[in-house]
């Protein structure tokens, strides 16, 4: 990139030098001329593409509610991961334009259903990570992850619900995983995984995560971001032996151990 | 770099036009012409996005071994997710240039350690998903996921190992999750999570996944891609009740249930 920027500057200098040089030549020429002629140079600006900016791309504060509404709609287009990525980056594309016009947000579709339906990391968090990491080093990602695992969802209430009307019952995922999040919600509410209410719940969850991402990035932009999430007790307790400082030292994670594992020591 | 080469040519043309235009004007000056106006093109760098190709971006076959070597090196720069994304996209950037020059592969760093150390989806799979989905609709992602859960890793043998020399013992993750993959390997090999051998294992795993992604995308480009992964028995058995067609219908996943859950029905 640097080399190209230099080459641009050289070109600009070149053009300038050529013009300057000839102008002087022309003036010199005129000083020998009997006839009184003048020459007027009319500069014409020519647009030239700029370089792609260095990573991270400059973040401009966006409206968290606009990101939420965009994410909710996007969920019904291409799933949860795309919804959050498009919810945030789409707002930047609309407000800032280039370079956000240069990234196809459809590249985030793969994250849906915990990566193409595998039930691993909730796609909203993959989309959130991609969006945050495009415009920052990622300091707020840990906060989104922690907040996701401990917050009763869904919160968002769309103006025009797509799959189910009215308020929906909530549940806490206790996990960043798609299948754990969905199953906890199904068990807490009685809705089947493929009921329209479950799809509606996931669509509203996308709005909640996109809004949170925008709020955290805005806070970071204002210099007011502070981390609120604390490591779960189970990670501290199990980590005493299984973590990096423990005698077993065979686990590296921040996920609540109890959300999946029954303590074999009891 | 196509975009920049074009802009360079424009500059050359512009510089030439400027010089030519003034030369004529100067010569004209000597020929006793009356006052005249000469247009001088002045290159001005402004942010004009080049036309971004439609998603998915056109894939050009890359060398799987080159992607593997690039991913291995990248792991020690910014972790597993970046390693696989940069391993594949970096090869395309070098071979194809634009538009692959326009995407900052550092946006994938967040996936490391199962998203910033959470131990969720292995970062190699997040990086793989991002790379595959940038250049395709993602048909091969399911195959990478399945292959990852069933293959003994690491396979790659670097020319210049960074953290540990020689062959390393292998293990099968039985899961797409970072902490499950790492813990299974630690338990199978006796290496602690923070031993240099574990970092070396993850670096080589990045090379293995990047190579697999390149092989699958190349096969898809050749029209020879066929899916080999089959749904695990546990997903079929548990899914009979908990899946979309079952009476409980509260689980949506392809991950091997037995890798985390003890069957409560026995």
Coordinates of C-alpha atoms in Angstrom, one line a residue:
Chain A
X1 CA 0.0 0.0 0.0
X2 CA 2.7 2.5 1.1
X3 CA 4.5 2.0 -2.2
X4 CA 1.4 2.8 -4.2
X5 CA 0.7 5.9 -2.1
X6 CA 4.3 7.0 -2.8
X7 CA 3.9 6.3 -6.5
X8 CA 0.8 8.4 -6.5
X9 CA 2.6 11.3 -4.9
X10 CA 5.4 10.9 -7.4
X11 CA 2.8 11.1 -10.3
X12 CA 1.3 14.2 -8.8
X13 CA 4.8 15.7 -8.5
X14 CA 5.6 14.6 -12.0
X15 CA 2.5 16.2 -13.5
X16 CA 3.2 19.4 -11.4
X17 CA 6.8 19.5 -12.5
X18 CA 5.9 19.0 -16.2
X19 CA 3.3 21.7 -16.0
X20 CA 5.6 24.1 -14.1
X21 CA 8.5 23.4 -16.4
X22 CA 6.6 24.0 -19.5
X23 CA 4.9 27.1 -18.1
X24 CA 8.3 28.5 -17.4
X25 CA 9.4 27.5 -20.9
X26 CA 6.3 29.2 -22.3
X27 CA 7.0 32.4 -20.3
X28 CA 10.6 32.3 -21.4
X29 CA 9.3 31.9 -25.0
X30 CA 7.0 34.9 -24.7
X31 CA 9.8 37.1 -23.4
X32 CA 11.4 36.8 -26.8
X33 CA 8.2 37.4 -28.7
X34 CA 7.1 40.6 -30.3
X35 CA 3.5 39.7 -30.3
X36 CA 1.6 40.0 -27.0
X37 CA 0.2 36.6 -26.3
X38 CA -0.8 35.2 -23.0
X39 CA -1.6 31.7 -21.9
X40 CA -4.1 30.7 -19.3
X41 CA -3.7 27.4 -17.6
X42 CA -7.1 25.9 -16.5
X43 CA -6.6 23.1 -14.0
X44 CA -9.0 20.2 -14.4
X45 CA -9.4 17.9 -11.4
X46 CA -9.3 14.2 -12.3
X47 CA -10.6 11.7 -9.8
X48 CA -8.2 8.9 -8.8
X49 CA -9.1 5.9 -6.6
X50 CA -7.7 6.0 -3.1
X51 CA -6.0 3.1 -1.4
X52 CA -8.0 0.8 0.8
X53 CA -7.4 2.1 4.3
X54 CA -5.3 0.2 6.8
X55 CA -7.0 -2.1 9.2
X56 CA -8.9 -1.4 11.4
X57 CA -11.2 0.8 9.3
X58 CA -12.2 4.0 10.9
X59 CA -15.4 3.6 12.9
X60 CA -18.1 6.3 12.8
X61 CA -20.8 6.2 15.5
X62 CA -24.0 4.7 14.2
X63 CA -27.6 4.7 15.6
X64 CA -27.9 1.4 17.7
X65 CA -31.7 1.3 17.0
X66 CA -31.1 1.6 13.2
X67 CA -28.6 -1.2 13.4
X68 CA -31.1 -3.3 15.4
X69 CA -33.9 -2.7 12.8
X70 CA -31.5 -3.5 9.9
X71 CA -30.3 -6.7 11.6
X72 CA -33.9 -7.9 12.3
X73 CA -34.8 -7.5 8.6
X74 CA -31.5 -9.1 7.5
X75 CA -32.1 -12.2 9.6
X76 CA -35.1 -13.1 7.4
X77 CA -32.9 -12.6 4.3
X78 CA -29.9 -14.7 5.2
X79 CA -29.8 -15.8 8.8
X80 CA -28.3 -14.7 12.1
X81 CA -24.6 -14.1 11.4
X82 CA -25.3 -12.0 8.3
X83 CA -28.0 -10.2 10.2
X84 CA -25.6 -8.8 12.8
X85 CA -22.8 -8.1 10.4
X86 CA -25.1 -6.4 7.9
X87 CA -26.9 -4.6 10.7
X88 CA -23.7 -2.9 11.8
X89 CA -21.7 -2.7 8.5
X90 CA -24.8 -1.8 6.5
X91 CA -25.3 1.3 8.7
X92 CA -21.6 2.3 8.1
X93 CA -22.0 1.6 4.4
X94 CA -25.0 3.9 4.3
X95 CA -23.5 6.7 6.5
X96 CA -19.8 6.5 5.6
X97 CA -19.8 4.9 2.2
X98 CA -16.3 3.8 1.0
X99 CA -14.5 1.6 2.2
X100 CA -17.6 0.0 3.7
X101 CA -19.1 -0.2 0.2
X102 CA -16.2 -2.5 -0.7
X103 CA -16.9 -5.4 1.6
X104 CA -19.7 -7.9 0.7
X105 CA -21.6 -8.6 3.9
X106 CA -22.9 -11.8 2.4
X107 CA -19.5 -13.3 3.3
X108 CA -20.8 -13.7 6.9
X109 CA -23.8 -15.9 6.0
X110 CA -21.8 -19.1 6.8
X111 CA -22.1 -18.4 10.6
X112 CA -25.9 -19.1 10.7
X113 CA -27.1 -21.8 13.0
X114 CA -23.7 -22.1 14.7
X115 CA -21.9 -22.3 11.3
X116 CA -24.1 -23.8 8.6
X117 CA -26.4 -25.4 11.2
X118 CA -23.8 -27.2 13.3
X119 CA -25.0 -25.5 16.5
X120 CA -21.6 -24.2 17.5
X121 CA -21.0 -20.5 18.2
X122 CA -24.3 -18.6 17.8
X123 CA -24.1 -16.8 14.5
X124 CA -25.0 -13.5 16.0
X125 CA -21.6 -13.6 17.8
X126 CA -19.7 -14.6 14.7
X127 CA -21.4 -11.6 12.9
X128 CA -20.6 -9.4 15.9
X129 CA -17.0 -10.5 15.9
X130 CA -16.6 -9.8 12.2
X131 CA -18.2 -6.4 12.5
X132 CA -16.2 -5.3 15.6
X133 CA -12.9 -6.6 14.3
X134 CA -13.3 -4.8 11.0
X135 CA -13.3 -1.5 12.7
X136 CA -11.3 -2.2 15.9
X137 CA -8.8 -4.5 17.5
X138 CA -11.7 -6.3 19.2
X139 CA -11.6 -5.0 22.8
X140 CA -15.5 -5.1 23.0
X141 CA -15.9 -8.6 21.6
X142 CA -15.4 -10.3 25.0
X143 CA -18.0 -8.0 26.5
X144 CA -20.6 -9.0 23.8
X145 CA -19.8 -12.7 24.4
X146 CA -20.3 -12.3 28.2
X147 CA -23.4 -10.2 27.9
X148 CA -24.9 -12.7 25.4
X149 CA -24.5 -15.6 27.8
X150 CA -26.2 -13.8 30.7
X151 CA -29.0 -11.7 29.2
X152 CA -32.6 -12.8 28.9
X153 CA -33.5 -12.8 25.1
X154 CA -35.3 -11.7 23.1
X155 CA -35.6 -8.0 24.0
X156 CA -36.3 -6.3 20.7
X157 CA -39.9 -5.5 19.7
X158 CA -40.2 -5.0 15.9
X159 CA -42.7 -2.6 14.5
X160 CA -43.8 -5.2 12.0
X161 CA -43.1 -8.7 13.3
X162 CA -42.4 -11.3 10.5
X163 CA -43.0 -14.7 12.1
X164 CA -44.9 -14.1 15.3
X165 CA -46.8 -11.1 16.8
X166 CA -46.5 -9.7 20.3
X167 CA -44.0 -10.1 23.2
X168 CA -42.1 -13.4 23.3
X169 CA -41.0 -15.2 26.5
X170 CA -37.3 -15.0 27.2
X171 CA -34.5 -17.3 28.4
X172 CA -30.8 -17.0 29.3
X173 CA -28.5 -19.0 27.1
X174 CA -25.7 -19.5 29.7
X175 CA -23.6 -20.3 26.7
X176 CA -22.3 -18.7 23.4
X177 CA -23.4 -21.8 21.5
X178 CA -26.3 -21.8 19.1
X179 CA -27.8 -25.1 20.0
X180 CA -27.5 -24.4 23.7
X181 CA -29.1 -21.0 23.3
X182 CA -32.0 -22.3 21.2
X183 CA -32.6 -25.4 23.3
X184 CA -32.6 -23.4 26.5
X185 CA -35.2 -21.1 25.0
X186 CA -37.3 -24.0 23.7
X187 CA -37.2 -25.7 27.1
X188 CA -38.0 -22.4 28.9
X189 CA -40.9 -21.5 26.6
X190 CA -42.3 -24.7 25.3
X191 CA -41.9 -23.6 21.7
X192 CA -40.5 -26.2 19.3
X193 CA -37.2 -25.5 17.5
X194 CA -39.0 -25.2 14.2
X195 CA -42.0 -23.2 15.4
X196 CA -42.3 -19.7 13.9
X197 CA -41.9 -18.2 17.3
X198 CA -38.4 -19.7 17.5
X199 CA -37.4 -18.0 14.2
X200 CA -39.0 -14.8 15.5
X201 CA -37.0 -15.1 18.7
X202 CA -33.7 -15.5 16.7
X203 CA -34.6 -12.6 14.5
X204 CA -35.2 -10.4 17.5
X205 CA -32.0 -11.7 19.1
X206 CA -30.1 -10.5 16.0
X207 CA -31.5 -7.0 16.6
X208 CA -30.4 -7.2 20.3
X209 CA -26.9 -8.2 19.5
X210 CA -26.5 -5.6 16.6
X211 CA -27.7 -2.9 19.0
X212 CA -25.3 -4.0 21.7
X213 CA -22.4 -4.0 19.2
X214 CA -23.3 -0.5 18.1
X215 CA -23.6 0.7 21.7
X216 CA -20.2 -0.8 22.6
X217 CA -18.4 0.6 19.5
X218 CA -20.0 4.0 20.1
X219 CA -18.8 3.9 23.8
X220 CA -15.3 2.9 22.6
X221 CA -15.4 5.8 20.1
X222 CA -16.3 8.1 23.0
X223 CA -13.6 6.7 25.2
X224 CA -16.3 5.6 27.7
X225 CA -16.2 1.8 27.2
X226 CA -15.7 -0.2 30.3
X227 CA -15.9 -4.0 30.6
X228 CA -18.7 -5.2 32.8
X229 CA -18.6 -9.0 32.3
X230 CA -16.9 -11.1 35.0
X231 CA -15.6 -14.7 34.5
X232 CA -18.2 -17.3 35.7
X233 CA -17.5 -19.0 39.0
X234 CA -17.4 -22.4 37.3
X235 CA -14.5 -21.2 35.0
X236 CA -12.6 -20.0 38.1
X237 CA -13.4 -23.2 40.2
X238 CA -12.7 -25.7 37.4
X239 CA -9.9 -23.5 36.2
X240 CA -8.1 -23.8 39.5
X241 CA -7.0 -27.3 38.3
X242 CA -7.8 -27.4 34.6
X243 CA -6.7 -23.9 33.7
X244 CA -3.3 -22.6 32.7
X245 CA -2.2 -22.1 36.3
X246 CA -3.6 -25.5 37.5
X247 CA -1.9 -28.9 37.9
X248 CA -4.1 -30.5 35.1
X249 CA -3.8 -27.5 32.7
X250 CA -5.8 -29.0 29.9
X251 CA -8.6 -26.5 29.3
X252 CA -8.6 -23.1 27.7
X253 CA -12.0 -21.5 27.8
X254 CA -14.3 -18.8 29.2
X255 CA -17.6 -20.6 28.7
X256 CA -19.5 -21.6 31.8
X257 CA -18.4 -25.2 32.4
X258 CA -21.6 -26.1 34.2
X259 CA -23.7 -25.2 31.1
X260 CA -22.6 -28.5 29.5
X261 CA -20.6 -30.5 32.0
X262 CA -21.8 -32.3 35.1
X263 CA -19.0 -32.0 37.7
X264 CA -17.5 -35.6 37.8
X265 CA -15.8 -34.8 41.1
X266 CA -19.0 -34.8 43.1
Chain B
X1 CA -3.5 -4.6 -7.7
X2 CA -5.4 -4.2 -11.0
X3 CA -7.2 -1.2 -9.6
X4 CA -3.9 0.6 -8.8
X5 CA -2.3 -0.4 -12.1
X6 CA -5.3 1.2 -13.9
X7 CA -5.0 4.4 -11.8
X8 CA -1.2 4.4 -12.5
X9 CA -1.9 4.3 -16.2
X10 CA -4.4 7.1 -15.8
X11 CA -1.7 9.1 -14.1
X12 CA 0.8 8.4 -16.9
X13 CA -1.8 9.5 -19.5
X14 CA -2.7 12.5 -17.4
X15 CA 1.0 13.6 -17.1
X16 CA 1.4 13.0 -20.8
X17 CA -1.7 15.0 -21.7
X18 CA -0.6 17.8 -19.5
X19 CA 2.8 18.0 -21.0
X20 CA 1.4 17.5 -24.6
X21 CA -1.2 20.2 -24.1
X22 CA 1.3 22.8 -22.8
X23 CA 3.9 21.8 -25.5
X24 CA 1.3 22.6 -28.2
X25 CA 0.4 25.8 -26.3
X26 CA 4.1 26.8 -26.1
X27 CA 4.7 26.1 -29.8
X28 CA 1.5 28.0 -30.5
X29 CA 3.0 30.9 -28.5
X30 CA 5.9 31.1 -30.9
X31 CA 3.6 31.1 -33.9
X32 CA 2.1 34.4 -32.9
X33 CA -1.2 33.0 -31.9
X34 CA -3.5 35.3 -29.9
X35 CA -4.4 34.5 -26.3
X36 CA -5.4 30.9 -25.8
X37 CA -6.5 28.6 -23.0
X38 CA -4.8 25.3 -22.3
X39 CA -6.4 22.7 -20.1
X40 CA -4.0 21.2 -17.7
X41 CA -5.1 18.0 -16.0
X42 CA -4.1 18.0 -12.3
X43 CA -4.4 14.6 -10.7
X44 CA -6.3 14.8 -7.4
X45 CA -6.5 11.8 -5.1
X46 CA -10.1 11.4 -3.9
X47 CA -11.8 8.4 -2.4
X48 CA -13.5 6.8 -5.3
X49 CA -14.3 3.1 -4.7
X50 CA -13.5 0.9 -7.6
X51 CA -16.5 -1.2 -8.6
X52 CA -16.6 -4.0 -6.2
X53 CA -17.5 -7.3 -7.8
X54 CA -20.7 -9.1 -6.8
X55 CA -20.6 -11.6 -4.0
X56 CA -19.3 -14.3 -4.2
X57 CA -15.9 -13.0 -5.5
X58 CA -14.5 -15.1 -8.3
X59 CA -12.3 -17.9 -7.0
X60 CA -9.1 -18.8 -8.8
X61 CA -7.5 -22.1 -7.9
X62 CA -4.6 -21.8 -5.4
X63 CA -1.8 -24.2 -4.3
X64 CA -3.0 -26.0 -1.2
X65 CA 0.5 -26.4 0.1
X66 CA 1.2 -22.7 -0.3
X67 CA -2.0 -21.9 1.6
X68 CA -0.8 -24.3 4.3
X69 CA 2.6 -22.8 4.7
X70 CA 1.1 -19.3 4.7
X71 CA -1.4 -20.3 7.4
X72 CA 1.3 -21.9 9.6
X73 CA 3.3 -18.7 9.6
X74 CA 0.2 -16.5 10.1
X75 CA -0.8 -18.4 13.2
X76 CA 2.3 -17.1 15.1
X77 CA 1.4 -13.6 14.0
X78 CA -2.3 -13.4 15.0
X79 CA -3.7 -16.7 15.9
X80 CA -5.8 -19.5 14.4
X81 CA -8.7 -17.8 12.7
X82 CA -6.5 -15.2 11.0
X83 CA -4.1 -18.0 10.0
X84 CA -6.7 -19.8 7.9
X85 CA -8.3 -16.7 6.5
X86 CA -5.0 -15.2 5.6
X87 CA -3.6 -18.6 4.4
X88 CA -6.3 -18.8 1.7
X89 CA -7.2 -15.1 1.0
X90 CA -3.5 -14.1 1.2
X91 CA -2.8 -16.6 -1.7
X92 CA -5.6 -15.1 -3.7
X93 CA -4.4 -11.6 -2.9
X94 CA -0.9 -12.5 -4.3
X95 CA -2.2 -14.4 -7.3
X96 CA -5.3 -12.4 -8.3
X97 CA -4.8 -9.0 -6.7
X98 CA -7.9 -6.9 -6.7
X99 CA -10.5 -7.3 -5.1
X100 CA -8.6 -9.5 -2.7
X101 CA -6.3 -6.6 -2.0
X102 CA -9.3 -4.7 -0.7
X103 CA -10.2 -6.9 2.3
X104 CA -8.1 -6.6 5.5
X105 CA -7.6 -10.2 6.6
X106 CA -6.9 -8.9 10.1
X107 CA -10.7 -8.6 10.5
X108 CA -10.6 -12.4 11.3
X109 CA -8.3 -12.2 14.3
X110 CA -11.4 -12.3 16.7
X111 CA -12.0 -16.0 16.0
X112 CA -8.8 -17.1 17.9
X113 CA -9.2 -19.5 20.8
X114 CA -12.9 -20.0 20.0
X115 CA -13.6 -16.3 19.7
X116 CA -11.2 -14.3 21.8
X117 CA -10.3 -17.2 24.1
X118 CA -13.9 -18.3 24.9
X119 CA -13.2 -21.9 23.6
X120 CA -16.3 -21.9 21.4
X121 CA -15.9 -22.7 17.6
X122 CA -12.3 -23.5 16.8
X123 CA -10.9 -20.4 15.1
X124 CA -9.6 -22.4 12.2
X125 CA -13.2 -23.1 11.3
X126 CA -14.3 -19.5 11.6
X127 CA -11.4 -18.4 9.4
X128 CA -12.3 -21.2 7.0
X129 CA -15.9 -20.2 6.9
X130 CA -15.0 -16.5 6.2
X131 CA -12.6 -17.5 3.4
X132 CA -15.0 -20.0 1.7
X133 CA -18.0 -17.7 2.0
X134 CA -16.1 -14.8 0.5
X135 CA -15.6 -16.8 -2.8
X136 CA -18.6 -19.1 -2.7
X137 CA -22.1 -19.8 -1.3
X138 CA -20.4 -22.1 1.2
X139 CA -21.3 -25.6 0.0
X140 CA -17.9 -26.8 1.2
X141 CA -18.1 -25.4 4.7
X142 CA -20.1 -28.4 6.1
X143 CA -17.5 -30.7 4.7
X144 CA -14.6 -28.8 6.4
X145 CA -16.6 -28.9 9.7
X146 CA -17.2 -32.6 9.5
X147 CA -13.7 -33.4 8.3
X148 CA -12.3 -31.4 11.2
X149 CA -14.3 -33.3 13.8
X150 CA -13.1 -36.7 12.6
X151 CA -9.5 -36.2 11.5
X152 CA -6.4 -36.9 13.7
X153 CA -4.5 -33.6 13.9
X154 CA -1.9 -32.2 13.4
X155 CA -0.8 -33.5 10.0
X156 CA 1.3 -30.6 8.6
X157 CA 5.1 -30.8 9.1
X158 CA 6.7 -27.4 8.8
X159 CA 10.2 -26.9 7.2
X160 CA 11.1 -24.7 10.1
X161 CA 9.0 -25.5 13.2
X162 CA 8.5 -22.4 15.5
X163 CA 7.6 -23.8 18.9
X164 CA 8.5 -27.5 18.8
X165 CA 10.6 -29.8 16.6
X166 CA 9.7 -33.1 15.0
X167 CA 6.4 -35.0 14.7
X168 CA 3.7 -34.4 17.2
X169 CA 1.2 -36.9 18.6
X170 CA -2.3 -36.6 17.2
X171 CA -5.9 -36.7 18.5
X172 CA -9.4 -36.5 17.0
X173 CA -11.4 -33.5 18.3
X174 CA -14.9 -35.2 17.9
X175 CA -16.1 -31.6 18.1
X176 CA -15.8 -28.3 16.2
X177 CA -15.2 -26.5 19.5
X178 CA -11.8 -25.0 20.4
X179 CA -11.7 -26.1 24.0
X180 CA -12.9 -29.6 23.2
X181 CA -10.3 -29.9 20.5
X182 CA -7.5 -28.6 22.6
X183 CA -8.5 -30.6 25.7
X184 CA -8.8 -33.9 23.8
X185 CA -5.4 -33.3 22.4
X186 CA -3.9 -32.5 25.8
X187 CA -5.5 -35.6 27.3
X188 CA -4.4 -37.8 24.5
X189 CA -0.8 -36.5 24.4
X190 CA -0.1 -35.4 28.0
X191 CA 1.0 -32.0 26.9
X192 CA -0.4 -29.1 29.0
X193 CA -2.6 -26.5 27.3
X194 CA 0.2 -23.9 27.6
X195 CA 3.1 -26.1 26.6
X196 CA 4.9 -24.9 23.4
X197 CA 3.9 -28.2 21.8
X198 CA 0.2 -27.3 22.1
X199 CA 0.9 -23.9 20.3
X200 CA 2.9 -25.8 17.7
X201 CA 0.0 -28.3 17.3
X202 CA -2.5 -25.5 16.8
X203 CA -0.2 -23.8 14.3
X204 CA 0.1 -27.0 12.3
X205 CA -3.7 -27.5 12.5
X206 CA -4.1 -24.1 10.9
X207 CA -2.0 -25.3 8.0
X208 CA -4.1 -28.5 7.8
X209 CA -7.4 -26.6 7.7
X210 CA -6.1 -24.0 5.1
X211 CA -4.9 -26.8 2.9
X212 CA -8.2 -28.6 3.1
X213 CA -10.1 -25.4 2.3
X214 CA -8.0 -24.8 -0.8
X215 CA -8.4 -28.4 -1.9
X216 CA -12.2 -28.2 -1.5
X217 CA -12.5 -24.9 -3.3
X218 CA -10.2 -26.2 -6.1
X219 CA -12.5 -29.3 -6.4
X220 CA -15.6 -27.1 -6.5
X221 CA -13.9 -24.9 -9.2
X222 CA -13.2 -28.1 -11.2
X223 CA -16.7 -29.3 -10.6
X224 CA -15.4 -32.4 -8.8
X225 CA -16.4 -31.6 -5.2
X226 CA -18.5 -34.3 -3.5
X227 CA -19.5 -34.3 0.2
X228 CA -18.0 -37.2 2.1
X229 CA -19.0 -36.3 5.7
X230 CA -22.0 -38.2 7.2
X231 CA -24.1 -37.1 10.1
X232 CA -22.9 -38.8 13.3
X233 CA -25.0 -41.6 14.8
X234 CA -25.6 -39.7 18.0
X235 CA -27.2 -36.8 16.0
X236 CA -29.5 -39.3 14.2
X237 CA -30.4 -41.2 17.4
X238 CA -30.9 -38.1 19.7
X239 CA -32.4 -36.3 16.8
X240 CA -35.1 -38.9 16.5
X241 CA -36.8 -37.2 19.5
X242 CA -34.9 -33.9 19.9
X243 CA -34.6 -33.0 16.2
X244 CA -37.0 -31.1 13.9
X245 CA -39.0 -34.3 13.1
X246 CA -39.1 -35.6 16.7
X247 CA -41.7 -35.2 19.4
X248 CA -39.4 -33.1 21.6
X249 CA -38.0 -30.9 18.8
X250 CA -35.8 -28.7 20.9
X251 CA -32.3 -29.2 19.4
X252 CA -30.9 -27.9 16.1
X253 CA -27.3 -29.1 15.6
X254 CA -24.9 -31.4 13.7
X255 CA -22.3 -31.7 16.5
X256 CA -21.8 -35.2 17.9
X257 CA -24.0 -35.1 21.0
X258 CA -21.9 -37.7 22.8
X259 CA -18.8 -35.5 22.7
X260 CA -20.3 -33.4 25.5
X261 CA -23.5 -34.9 26.8
X262 CA -23.9 -38.1 28.8
X263 CA -27.1 -39.9 27.6
X264 CA -29.6 -39.2 30.5
X265 CA -31.9 -41.9 29.3
X266 CA -29.6 -44.8 30.1

